[in-house]
mmCIF file of C-alpha atoms and ligand atoms in Angstrom:
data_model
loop_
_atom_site.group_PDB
_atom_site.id
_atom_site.type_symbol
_atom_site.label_atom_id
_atom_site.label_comp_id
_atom_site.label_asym_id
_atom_site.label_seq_id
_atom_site.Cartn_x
_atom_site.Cartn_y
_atom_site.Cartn_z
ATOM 1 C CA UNK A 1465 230.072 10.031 49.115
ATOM 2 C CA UNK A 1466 228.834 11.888 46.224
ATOM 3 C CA UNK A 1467 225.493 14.320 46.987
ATOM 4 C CA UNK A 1468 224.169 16.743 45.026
ATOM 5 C CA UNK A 1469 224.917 20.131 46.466
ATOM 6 C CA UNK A 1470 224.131 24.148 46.574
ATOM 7 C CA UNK A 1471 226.009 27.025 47.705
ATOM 8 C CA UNK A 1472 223.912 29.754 47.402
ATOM 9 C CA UNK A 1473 220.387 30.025 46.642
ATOM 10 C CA UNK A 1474 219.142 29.919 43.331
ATOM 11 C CA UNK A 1475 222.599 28.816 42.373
ATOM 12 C CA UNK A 1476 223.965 26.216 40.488
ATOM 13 C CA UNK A 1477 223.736 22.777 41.740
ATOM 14 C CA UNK A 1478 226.333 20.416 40.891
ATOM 15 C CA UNK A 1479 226.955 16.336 42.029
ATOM 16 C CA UNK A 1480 230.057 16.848 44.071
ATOM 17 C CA UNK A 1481 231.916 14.329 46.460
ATOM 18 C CA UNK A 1482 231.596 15.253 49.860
ATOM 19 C CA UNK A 1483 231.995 13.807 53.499
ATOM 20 C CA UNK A 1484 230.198 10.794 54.379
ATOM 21 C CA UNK A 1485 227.905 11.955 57.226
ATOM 22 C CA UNK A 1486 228.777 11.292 60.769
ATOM 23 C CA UNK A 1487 226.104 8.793 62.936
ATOM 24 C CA UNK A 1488 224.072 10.978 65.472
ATOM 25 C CA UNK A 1489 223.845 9.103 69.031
ATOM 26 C CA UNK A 1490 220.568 8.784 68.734
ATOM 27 C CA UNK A 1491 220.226 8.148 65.227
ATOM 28 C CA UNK A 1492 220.972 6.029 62.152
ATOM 29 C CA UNK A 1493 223.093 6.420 58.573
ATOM 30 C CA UNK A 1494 220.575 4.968 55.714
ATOM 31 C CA UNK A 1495 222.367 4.021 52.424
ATOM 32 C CA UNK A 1496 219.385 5.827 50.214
ATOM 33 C CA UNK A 1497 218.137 3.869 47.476
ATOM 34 C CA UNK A 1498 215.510 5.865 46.617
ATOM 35 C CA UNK A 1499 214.392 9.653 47.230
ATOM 36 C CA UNK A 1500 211.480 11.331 45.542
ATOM 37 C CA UNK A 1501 211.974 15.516 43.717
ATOM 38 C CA UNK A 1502 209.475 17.566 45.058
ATOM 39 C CA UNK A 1503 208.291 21.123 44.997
ATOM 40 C CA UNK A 1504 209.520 21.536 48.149
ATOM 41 C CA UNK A 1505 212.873 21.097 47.168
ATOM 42 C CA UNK A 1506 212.437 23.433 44.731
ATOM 43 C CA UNK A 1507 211.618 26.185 47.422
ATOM 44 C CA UNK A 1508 214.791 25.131 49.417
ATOM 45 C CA UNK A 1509 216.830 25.694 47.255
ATOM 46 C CA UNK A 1510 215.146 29.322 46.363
ATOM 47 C CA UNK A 1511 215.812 30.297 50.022
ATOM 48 C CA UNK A 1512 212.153 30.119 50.690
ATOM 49 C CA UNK A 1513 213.248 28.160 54.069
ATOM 50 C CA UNK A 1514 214.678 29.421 56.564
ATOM 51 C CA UNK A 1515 216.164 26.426 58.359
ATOM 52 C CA UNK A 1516 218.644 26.023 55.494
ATOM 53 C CA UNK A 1517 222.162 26.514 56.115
ATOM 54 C CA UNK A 1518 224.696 27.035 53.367
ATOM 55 C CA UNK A 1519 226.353 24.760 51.284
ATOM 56 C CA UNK A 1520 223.501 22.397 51.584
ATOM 57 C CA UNK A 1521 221.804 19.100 49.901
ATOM 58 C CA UNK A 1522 218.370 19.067 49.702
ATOM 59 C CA UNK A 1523 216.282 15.614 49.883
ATOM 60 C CA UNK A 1524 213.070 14.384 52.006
ATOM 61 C CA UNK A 1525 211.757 11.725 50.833
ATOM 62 C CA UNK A 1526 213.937 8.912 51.537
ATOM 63 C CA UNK A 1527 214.153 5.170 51.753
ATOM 64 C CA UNK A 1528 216.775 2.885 52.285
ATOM 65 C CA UNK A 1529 218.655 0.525 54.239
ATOM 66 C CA UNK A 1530 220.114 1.256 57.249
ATOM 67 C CA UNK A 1531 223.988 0.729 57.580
ATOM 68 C CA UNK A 1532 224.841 2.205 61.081
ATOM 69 C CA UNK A 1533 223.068 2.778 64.018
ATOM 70 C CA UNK A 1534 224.286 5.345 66.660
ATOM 71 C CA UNK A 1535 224.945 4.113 70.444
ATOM 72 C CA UNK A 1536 221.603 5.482 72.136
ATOM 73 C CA UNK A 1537 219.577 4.303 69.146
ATOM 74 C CA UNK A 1538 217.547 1.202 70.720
ATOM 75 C CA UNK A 1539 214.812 0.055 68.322
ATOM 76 C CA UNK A 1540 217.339 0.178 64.822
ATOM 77 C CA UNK A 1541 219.986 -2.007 63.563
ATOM 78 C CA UNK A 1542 222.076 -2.114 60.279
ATOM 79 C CA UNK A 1543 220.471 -3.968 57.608
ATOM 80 C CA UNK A 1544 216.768 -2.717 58.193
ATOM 81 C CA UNK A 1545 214.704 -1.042 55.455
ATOM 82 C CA UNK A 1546 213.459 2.138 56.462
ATOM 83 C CA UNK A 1547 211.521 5.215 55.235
ATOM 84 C CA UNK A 1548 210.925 8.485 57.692
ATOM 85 C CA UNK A 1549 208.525 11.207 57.339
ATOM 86 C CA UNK A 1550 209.790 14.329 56.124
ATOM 87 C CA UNK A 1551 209.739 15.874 59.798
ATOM 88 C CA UNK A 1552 211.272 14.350 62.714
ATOM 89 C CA UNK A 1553 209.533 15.458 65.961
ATOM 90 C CA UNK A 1554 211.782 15.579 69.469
ATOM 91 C CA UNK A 1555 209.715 12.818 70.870
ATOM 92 C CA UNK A 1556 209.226 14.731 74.322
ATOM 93 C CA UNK A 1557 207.491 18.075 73.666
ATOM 94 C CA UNK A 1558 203.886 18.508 74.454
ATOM 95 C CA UNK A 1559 203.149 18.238 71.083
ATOM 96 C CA UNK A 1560 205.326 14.996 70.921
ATOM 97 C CA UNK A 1561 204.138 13.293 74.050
ATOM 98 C CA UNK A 1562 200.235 14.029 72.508
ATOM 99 C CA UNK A 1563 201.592 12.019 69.531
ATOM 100 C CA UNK A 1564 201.178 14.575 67.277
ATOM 101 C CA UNK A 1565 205.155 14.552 66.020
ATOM 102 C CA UNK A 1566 204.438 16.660 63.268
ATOM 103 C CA UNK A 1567 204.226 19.591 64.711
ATOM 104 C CA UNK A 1568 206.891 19.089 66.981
ATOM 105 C CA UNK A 1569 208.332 22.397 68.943
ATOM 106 C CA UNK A 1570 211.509 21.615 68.166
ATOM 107 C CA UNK A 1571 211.418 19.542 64.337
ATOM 108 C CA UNK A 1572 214.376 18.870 62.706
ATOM 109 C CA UNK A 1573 213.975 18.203 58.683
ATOM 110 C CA UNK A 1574 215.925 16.256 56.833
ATOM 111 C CA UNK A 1575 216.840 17.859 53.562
ATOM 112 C CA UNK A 1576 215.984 21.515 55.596
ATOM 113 C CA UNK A 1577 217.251 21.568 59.253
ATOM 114 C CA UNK A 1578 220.096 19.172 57.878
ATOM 115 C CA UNK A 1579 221.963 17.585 54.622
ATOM 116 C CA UNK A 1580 219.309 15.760 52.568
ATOM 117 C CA UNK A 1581 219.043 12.455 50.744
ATOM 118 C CA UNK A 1582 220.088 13.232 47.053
ATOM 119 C CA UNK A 1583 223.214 11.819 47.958
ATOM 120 C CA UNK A 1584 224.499 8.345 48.786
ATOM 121 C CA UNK A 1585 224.067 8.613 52.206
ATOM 122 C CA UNK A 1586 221.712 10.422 55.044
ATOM 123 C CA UNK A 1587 222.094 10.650 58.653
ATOM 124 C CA UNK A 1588 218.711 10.916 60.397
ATOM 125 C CA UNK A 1589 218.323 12.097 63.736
ATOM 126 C CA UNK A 1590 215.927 10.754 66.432
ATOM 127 C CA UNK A 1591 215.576 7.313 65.061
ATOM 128 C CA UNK A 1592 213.697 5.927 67.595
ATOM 129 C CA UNK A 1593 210.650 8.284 67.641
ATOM 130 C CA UNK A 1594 210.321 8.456 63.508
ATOM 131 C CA UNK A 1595 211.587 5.574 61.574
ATOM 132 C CA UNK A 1596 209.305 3.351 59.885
ATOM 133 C CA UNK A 1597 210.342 -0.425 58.815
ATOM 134 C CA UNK A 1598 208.675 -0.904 55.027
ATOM 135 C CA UNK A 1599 207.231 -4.059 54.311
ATOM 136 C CA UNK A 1600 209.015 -6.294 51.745
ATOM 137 C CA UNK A 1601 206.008 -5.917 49.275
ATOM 138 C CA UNK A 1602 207.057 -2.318 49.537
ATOM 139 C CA UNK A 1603 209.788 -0.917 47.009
ATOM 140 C CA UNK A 1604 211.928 1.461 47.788
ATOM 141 C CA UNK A 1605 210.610 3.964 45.136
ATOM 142 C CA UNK A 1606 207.407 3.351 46.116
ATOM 143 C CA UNK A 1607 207.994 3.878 49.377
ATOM 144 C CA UNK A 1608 210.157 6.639 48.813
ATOM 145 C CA UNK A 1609 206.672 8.684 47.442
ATOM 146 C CA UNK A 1610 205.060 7.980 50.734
ATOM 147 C CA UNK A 1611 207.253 10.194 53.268
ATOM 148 C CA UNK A 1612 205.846 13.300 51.681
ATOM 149 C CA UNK A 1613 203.525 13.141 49.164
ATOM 150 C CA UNK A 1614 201.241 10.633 50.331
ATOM 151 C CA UNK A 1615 201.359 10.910 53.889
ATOM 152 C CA UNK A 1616 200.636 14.653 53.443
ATOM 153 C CA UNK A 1617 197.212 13.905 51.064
ATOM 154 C CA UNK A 1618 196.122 11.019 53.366
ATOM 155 C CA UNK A 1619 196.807 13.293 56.527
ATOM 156 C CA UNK A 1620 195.032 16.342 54.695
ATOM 157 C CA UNK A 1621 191.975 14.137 53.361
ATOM 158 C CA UNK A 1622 191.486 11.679 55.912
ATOM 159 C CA UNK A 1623 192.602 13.022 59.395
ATOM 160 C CA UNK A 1624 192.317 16.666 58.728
ATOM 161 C CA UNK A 1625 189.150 16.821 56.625
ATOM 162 C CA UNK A 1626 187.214 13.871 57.679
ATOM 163 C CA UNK A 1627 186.504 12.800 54.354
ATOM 164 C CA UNK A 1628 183.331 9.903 54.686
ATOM 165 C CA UNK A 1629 182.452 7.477 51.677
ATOM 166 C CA UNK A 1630 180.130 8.877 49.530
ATOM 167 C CA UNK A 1631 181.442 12.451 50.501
ATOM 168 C CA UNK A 1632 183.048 14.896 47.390
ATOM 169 C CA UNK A 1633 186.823 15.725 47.485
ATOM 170 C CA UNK A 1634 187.658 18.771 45.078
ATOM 171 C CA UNK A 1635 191.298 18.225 44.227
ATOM 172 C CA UNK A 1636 193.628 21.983 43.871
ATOM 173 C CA UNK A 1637 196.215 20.984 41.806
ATOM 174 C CA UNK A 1638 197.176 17.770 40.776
ATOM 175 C CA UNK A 1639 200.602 17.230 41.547
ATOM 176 C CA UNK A 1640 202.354 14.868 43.451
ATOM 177 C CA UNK A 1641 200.142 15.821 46.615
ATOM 178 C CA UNK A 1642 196.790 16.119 44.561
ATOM 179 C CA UNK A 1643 197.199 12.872 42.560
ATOM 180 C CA UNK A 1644 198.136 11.100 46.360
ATOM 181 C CA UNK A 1645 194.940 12.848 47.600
ATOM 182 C CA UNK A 1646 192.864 11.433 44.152
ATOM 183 C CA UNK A 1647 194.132 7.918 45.183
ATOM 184 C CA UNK A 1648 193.296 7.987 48.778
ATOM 185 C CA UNK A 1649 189.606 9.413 48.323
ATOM 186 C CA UNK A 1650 188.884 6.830 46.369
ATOM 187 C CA UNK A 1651 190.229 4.121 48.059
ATOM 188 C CA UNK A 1652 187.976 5.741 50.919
ATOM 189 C CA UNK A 1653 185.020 5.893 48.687
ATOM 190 C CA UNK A 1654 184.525 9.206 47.768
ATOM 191 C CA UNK A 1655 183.592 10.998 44.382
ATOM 192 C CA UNK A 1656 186.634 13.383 43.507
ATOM 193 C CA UNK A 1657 186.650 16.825 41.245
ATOM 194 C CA UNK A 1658 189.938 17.380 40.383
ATOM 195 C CA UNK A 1659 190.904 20.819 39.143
ATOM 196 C CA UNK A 1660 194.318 21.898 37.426
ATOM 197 C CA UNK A 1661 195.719 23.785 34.251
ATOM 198 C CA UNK A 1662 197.797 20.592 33.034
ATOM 199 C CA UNK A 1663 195.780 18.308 30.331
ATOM 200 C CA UNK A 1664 198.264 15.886 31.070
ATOM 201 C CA UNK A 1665 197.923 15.948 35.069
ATOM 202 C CA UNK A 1666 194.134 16.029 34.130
ATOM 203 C CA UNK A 1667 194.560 12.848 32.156
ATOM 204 C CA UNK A 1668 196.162 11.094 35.009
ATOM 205 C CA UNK A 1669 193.798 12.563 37.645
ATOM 206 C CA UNK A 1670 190.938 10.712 35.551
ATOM 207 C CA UNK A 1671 193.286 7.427 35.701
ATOM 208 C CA UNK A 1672 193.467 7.249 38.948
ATOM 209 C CA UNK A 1673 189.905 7.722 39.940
ATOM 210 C CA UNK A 1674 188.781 11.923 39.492
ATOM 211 C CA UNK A 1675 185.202 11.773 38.102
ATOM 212 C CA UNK A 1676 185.224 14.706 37.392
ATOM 213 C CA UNK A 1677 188.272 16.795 36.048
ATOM 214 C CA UNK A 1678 188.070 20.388 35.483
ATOM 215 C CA UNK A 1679 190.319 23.042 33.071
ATOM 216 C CA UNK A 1680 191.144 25.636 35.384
ATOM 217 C CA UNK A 1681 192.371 27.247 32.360
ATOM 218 C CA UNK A 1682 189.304 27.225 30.285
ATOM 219 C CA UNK A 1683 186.756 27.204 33.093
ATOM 220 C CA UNK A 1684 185.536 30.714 33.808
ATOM 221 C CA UNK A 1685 185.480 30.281 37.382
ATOM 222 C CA UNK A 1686 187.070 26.687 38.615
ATOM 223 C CA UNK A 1687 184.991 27.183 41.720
ATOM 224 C CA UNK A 1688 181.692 27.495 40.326
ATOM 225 C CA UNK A 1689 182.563 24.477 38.086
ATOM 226 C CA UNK A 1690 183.459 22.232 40.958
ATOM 227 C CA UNK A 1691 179.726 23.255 42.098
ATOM 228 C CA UNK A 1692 178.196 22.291 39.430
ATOM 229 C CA UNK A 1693 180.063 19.173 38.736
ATOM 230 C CA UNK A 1694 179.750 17.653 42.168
ATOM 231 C CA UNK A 1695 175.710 18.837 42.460
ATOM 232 C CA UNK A 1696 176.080 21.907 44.939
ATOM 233 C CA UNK A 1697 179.776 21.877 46.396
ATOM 234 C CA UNK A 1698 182.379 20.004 47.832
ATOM 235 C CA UNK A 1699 182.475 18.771 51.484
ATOM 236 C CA UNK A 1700 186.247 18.833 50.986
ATOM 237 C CA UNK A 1701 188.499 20.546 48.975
ATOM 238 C CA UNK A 1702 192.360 20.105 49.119
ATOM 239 C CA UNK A 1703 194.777 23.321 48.049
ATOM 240 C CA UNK A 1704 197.638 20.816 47.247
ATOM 241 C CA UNK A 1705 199.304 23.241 44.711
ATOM 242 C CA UNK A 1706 199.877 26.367 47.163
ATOM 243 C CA UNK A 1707 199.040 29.232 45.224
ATOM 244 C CA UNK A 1708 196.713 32.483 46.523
ATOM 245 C CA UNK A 1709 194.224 31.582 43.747
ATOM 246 C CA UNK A 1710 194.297 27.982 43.970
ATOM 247 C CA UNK A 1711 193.534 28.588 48.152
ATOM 248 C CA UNK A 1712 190.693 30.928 47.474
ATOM 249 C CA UNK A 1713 189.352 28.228 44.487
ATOM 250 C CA UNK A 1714 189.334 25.511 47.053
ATOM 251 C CA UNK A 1715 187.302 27.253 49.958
ATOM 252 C CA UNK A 1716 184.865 28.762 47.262
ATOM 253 C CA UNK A 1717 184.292 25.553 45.886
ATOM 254 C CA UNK A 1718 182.876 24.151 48.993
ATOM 255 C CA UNK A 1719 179.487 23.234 49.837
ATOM 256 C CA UNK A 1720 178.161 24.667 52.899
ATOM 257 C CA UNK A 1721 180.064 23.707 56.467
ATOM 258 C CA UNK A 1722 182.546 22.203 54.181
ATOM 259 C CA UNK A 1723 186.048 21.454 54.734
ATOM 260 C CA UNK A 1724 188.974 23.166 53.122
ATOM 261 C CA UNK A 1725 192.404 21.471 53.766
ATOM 262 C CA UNK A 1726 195.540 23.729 53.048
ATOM 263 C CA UNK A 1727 198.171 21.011 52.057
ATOM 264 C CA UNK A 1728 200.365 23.504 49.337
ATOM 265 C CA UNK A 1729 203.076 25.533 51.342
ATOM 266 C CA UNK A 1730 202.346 29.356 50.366
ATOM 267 C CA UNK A 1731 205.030 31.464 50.782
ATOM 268 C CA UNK A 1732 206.777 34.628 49.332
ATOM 269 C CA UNK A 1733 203.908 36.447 47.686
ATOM 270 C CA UNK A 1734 201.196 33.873 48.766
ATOM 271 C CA UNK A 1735 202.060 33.665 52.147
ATOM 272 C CA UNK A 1736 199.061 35.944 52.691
ATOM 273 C CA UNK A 1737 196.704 35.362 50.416
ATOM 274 C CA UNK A 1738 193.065 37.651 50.634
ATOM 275 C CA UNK A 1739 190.520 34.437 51.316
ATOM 276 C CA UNK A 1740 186.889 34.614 50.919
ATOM 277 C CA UNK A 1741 186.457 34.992 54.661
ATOM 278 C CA UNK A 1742 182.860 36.313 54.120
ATOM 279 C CA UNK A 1743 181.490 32.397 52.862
ATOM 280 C CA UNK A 1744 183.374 31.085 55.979
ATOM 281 C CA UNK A 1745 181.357 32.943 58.515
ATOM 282 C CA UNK A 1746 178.177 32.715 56.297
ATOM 283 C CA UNK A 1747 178.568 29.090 55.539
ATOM 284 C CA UNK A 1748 180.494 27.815 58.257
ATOM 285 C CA UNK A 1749 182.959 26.469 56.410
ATOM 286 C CA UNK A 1750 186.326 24.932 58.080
ATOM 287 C CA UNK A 1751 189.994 26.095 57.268
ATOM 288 C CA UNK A 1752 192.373 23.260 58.256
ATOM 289 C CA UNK A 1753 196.012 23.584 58.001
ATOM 290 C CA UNK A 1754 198.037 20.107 57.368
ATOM 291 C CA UNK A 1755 201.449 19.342 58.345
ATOM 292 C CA UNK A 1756 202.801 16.253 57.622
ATOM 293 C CA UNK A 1757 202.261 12.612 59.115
ATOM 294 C CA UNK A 1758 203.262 11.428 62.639
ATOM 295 C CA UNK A 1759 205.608 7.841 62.043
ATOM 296 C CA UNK A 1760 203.225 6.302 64.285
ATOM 297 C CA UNK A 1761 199.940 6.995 61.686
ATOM 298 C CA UNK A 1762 201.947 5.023 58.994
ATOM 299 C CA UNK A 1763 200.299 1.457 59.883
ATOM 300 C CA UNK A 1764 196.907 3.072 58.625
ATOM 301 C CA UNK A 1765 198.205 3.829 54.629
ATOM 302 C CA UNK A 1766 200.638 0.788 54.765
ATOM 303 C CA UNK A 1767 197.732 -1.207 55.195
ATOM 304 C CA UNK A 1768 195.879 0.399 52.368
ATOM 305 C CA UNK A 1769 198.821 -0.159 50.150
ATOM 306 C CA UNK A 1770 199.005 -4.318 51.055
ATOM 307 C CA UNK A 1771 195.460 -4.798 50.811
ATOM 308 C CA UNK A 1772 195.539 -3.585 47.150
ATOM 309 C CA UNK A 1773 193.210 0.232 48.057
ATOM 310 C CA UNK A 1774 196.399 2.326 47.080
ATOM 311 C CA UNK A 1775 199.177 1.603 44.743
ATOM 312 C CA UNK A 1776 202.033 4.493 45.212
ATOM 313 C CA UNK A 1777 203.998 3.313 42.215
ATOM 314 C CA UNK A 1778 201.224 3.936 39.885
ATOM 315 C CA UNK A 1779 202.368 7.835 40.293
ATOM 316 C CA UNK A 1780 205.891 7.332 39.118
ATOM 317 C CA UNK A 1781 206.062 8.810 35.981
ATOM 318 C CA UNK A 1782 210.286 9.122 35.714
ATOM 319 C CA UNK A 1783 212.903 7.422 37.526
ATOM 320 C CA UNK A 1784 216.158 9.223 37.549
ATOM 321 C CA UNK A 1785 219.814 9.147 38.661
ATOM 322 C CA UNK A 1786 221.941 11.005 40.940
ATOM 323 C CA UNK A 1787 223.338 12.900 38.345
ATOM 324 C CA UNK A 1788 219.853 14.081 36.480
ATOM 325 C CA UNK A 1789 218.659 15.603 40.083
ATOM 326 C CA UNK A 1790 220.092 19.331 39.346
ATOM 327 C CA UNK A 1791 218.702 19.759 36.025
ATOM 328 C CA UNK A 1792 215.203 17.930 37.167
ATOM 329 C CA UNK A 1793 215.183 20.469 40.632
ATOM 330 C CA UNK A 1794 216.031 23.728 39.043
ATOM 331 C CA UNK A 1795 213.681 23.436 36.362
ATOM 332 C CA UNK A 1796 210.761 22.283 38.909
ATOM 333 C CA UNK A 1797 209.381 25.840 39.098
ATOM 334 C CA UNK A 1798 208.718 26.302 35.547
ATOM 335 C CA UNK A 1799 207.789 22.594 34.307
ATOM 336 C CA UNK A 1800 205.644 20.719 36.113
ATOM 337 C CA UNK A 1801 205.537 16.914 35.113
ATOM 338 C CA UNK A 1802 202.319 15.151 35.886
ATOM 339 C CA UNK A 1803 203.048 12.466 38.570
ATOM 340 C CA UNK A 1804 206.046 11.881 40.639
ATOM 341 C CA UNK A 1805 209.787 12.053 39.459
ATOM 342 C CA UNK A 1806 212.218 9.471 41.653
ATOM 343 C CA UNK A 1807 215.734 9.242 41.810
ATOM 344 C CA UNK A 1808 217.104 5.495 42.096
ATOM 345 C CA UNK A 1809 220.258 4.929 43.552
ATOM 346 C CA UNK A 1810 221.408 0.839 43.361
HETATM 347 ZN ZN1 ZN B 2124 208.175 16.564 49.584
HETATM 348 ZN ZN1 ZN B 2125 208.483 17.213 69.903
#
């Protein structure tokens, strides 16, 4: 099959033919017809993961159609349209057995832990506990936004920070995660602030329901504009970008016993980031860390998605090819395209 592969980190990455993956017993081979480039890729291939193992092909946000099924896979057969979420729990740990998959003790990843989907073909373990079948309404690029992206913002806004109708969400960054979170909030009813330095991601973030947008370039102090835009604070705020500013922004821009949700991975030099720990304690706020979406918890967004609330497509901004992912991954870091970039595979 042909993939796109690295082998070294922060080297080149090139469309090479490789071996078609072998079926694992207990899961399934999915002929990928779409997979979505995201910022997490982008660390990957940095070597800001440590469950990557060189040469490797990155990819986690797959859907396709099944094409083999291994022999202790019971629920799956060839021919099925599937998309996973981007970590696939043991289905046994405590963690597991609690249904809470996504933080697994023993994950395996997809595009991480394993070869990726920005190739013809992906073998994904542990079929059983973390496939999802996608609805025929549901396109594969469509769907292929939902593994990650969405199922991160409605996991981060909905389960994690309890957003209620009515409520304000202050949006960190509006990338693919933000823009998801933008969507869901109002689908749920809520008034959104969204705050980035991208005119064009503020644009879209206004599209697709912000009431607010903020100029974290030109506002003095993003924070203290969220305040006064949303009449005192936020009861949620999102850090969907990742960044050691864009964490502190969020919790300061929450009203009192409000909710910050970290969604944006922070590592190397934000892995630590100094927090305004003195408004937590004095305001009570709540830091919430988000993970990822259990396969089980998918019913709940599907249904938002047929019942017309949330339409993922409406973030797909460019549709790609196979052999357009290296360019579009390496330069992730320093561009940042408003909305969601897919690669199409027929
Ligand atoms: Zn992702
Ligand atoms: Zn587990």
């Amino acid at each position: 099959m042909r993939a796109a592969i690295f082998e070294r980190f922060g080297g080149p990455i090139a469309v090479e033919r490789v071996d078609d993956p072998t079926c694992p017993d207990d899961g399934v081979i999915v002929q990928v017809r779409a997979n979505g480039v995201c910022r997490s890729d982008w660390h990957g291939w940095l070597g800001h993961d440590p469950a990557i193992r060189l040469p490797h092909v990155p990819g986690h946000e797959v859907a396709g159609t099944i094409v083999e099924a291994g022999r202790d896979c019971i629920r799956w057969r060839p021919g099925e349209r599937v998309t996973v979420p981007f970590i696939l729990g043991c289905g046994s740990c405590p963690a597991c057995r609690d249904g809470q998959h996504q933080i697994c003790h023993d994950q395996r990843q997809p595009g991480f832990s394993t070869w990726g989907a920005f190739a013809e073909y992906v073998a994904v373990e542990r079929a059983d506990s973390n496939l999802i079948a996608l609805p025929e309404s549901l396109d594969f690029a469509a769907a292929a936004s939902l593994g990650c992206r969405f199922t991160t913002a409605y996991r981060a806004v909905i389960e994690r920070g309890r957003l209620q109708a009515g409520e304000w969400l202050a949006v960190h960054g509006c990338g693919g995660v933000g823009l998801s979170a933008i969507m869901i909030a109002r689908a749920a009813g809520a008034a959104i602030a969204a705050v980035d330095i991208d005119a064009d991601a503020l644009a879209l973030a206004r599209t697709l329901g912000a009431s607010a947008v903020i100029d974290a370039s030109a506002a003095a102090d993003p924070a203290e504009a969220v305040h006064e835009a949303t009449g005192g604070g936020a009861h949620v705020a999102v850090d969907a970008l990742g960044h050691r500013i864009t964490a502190g922004n969020s919790i300061r821009s929450l009203r009192r016993q409000g909710r910050h949700v970290q969604a944006g991975l922070l590592t190397g030099d934000d892995a630590e980031p100094p927090l305004p720990m003195e408004s937590v304690v004095g305001h009570e706020l709540e830091i919430l860390g988000t993970h990822g979406m259990a396969a089980h918890r998918f019913p709940a967004l599907l249904a938002m998605i047929a019942d017309g609330r949330l339409a993922p497509q409406q973030l797909i901004r460019r549709r790609i090819g196979l052999e357009e992912v290296p360019a579009t991954l390496m330069e992730l870091g320093e561009q940042q395209h408003a909305g969601i970039t897919v690669m199409e595979l027929a």
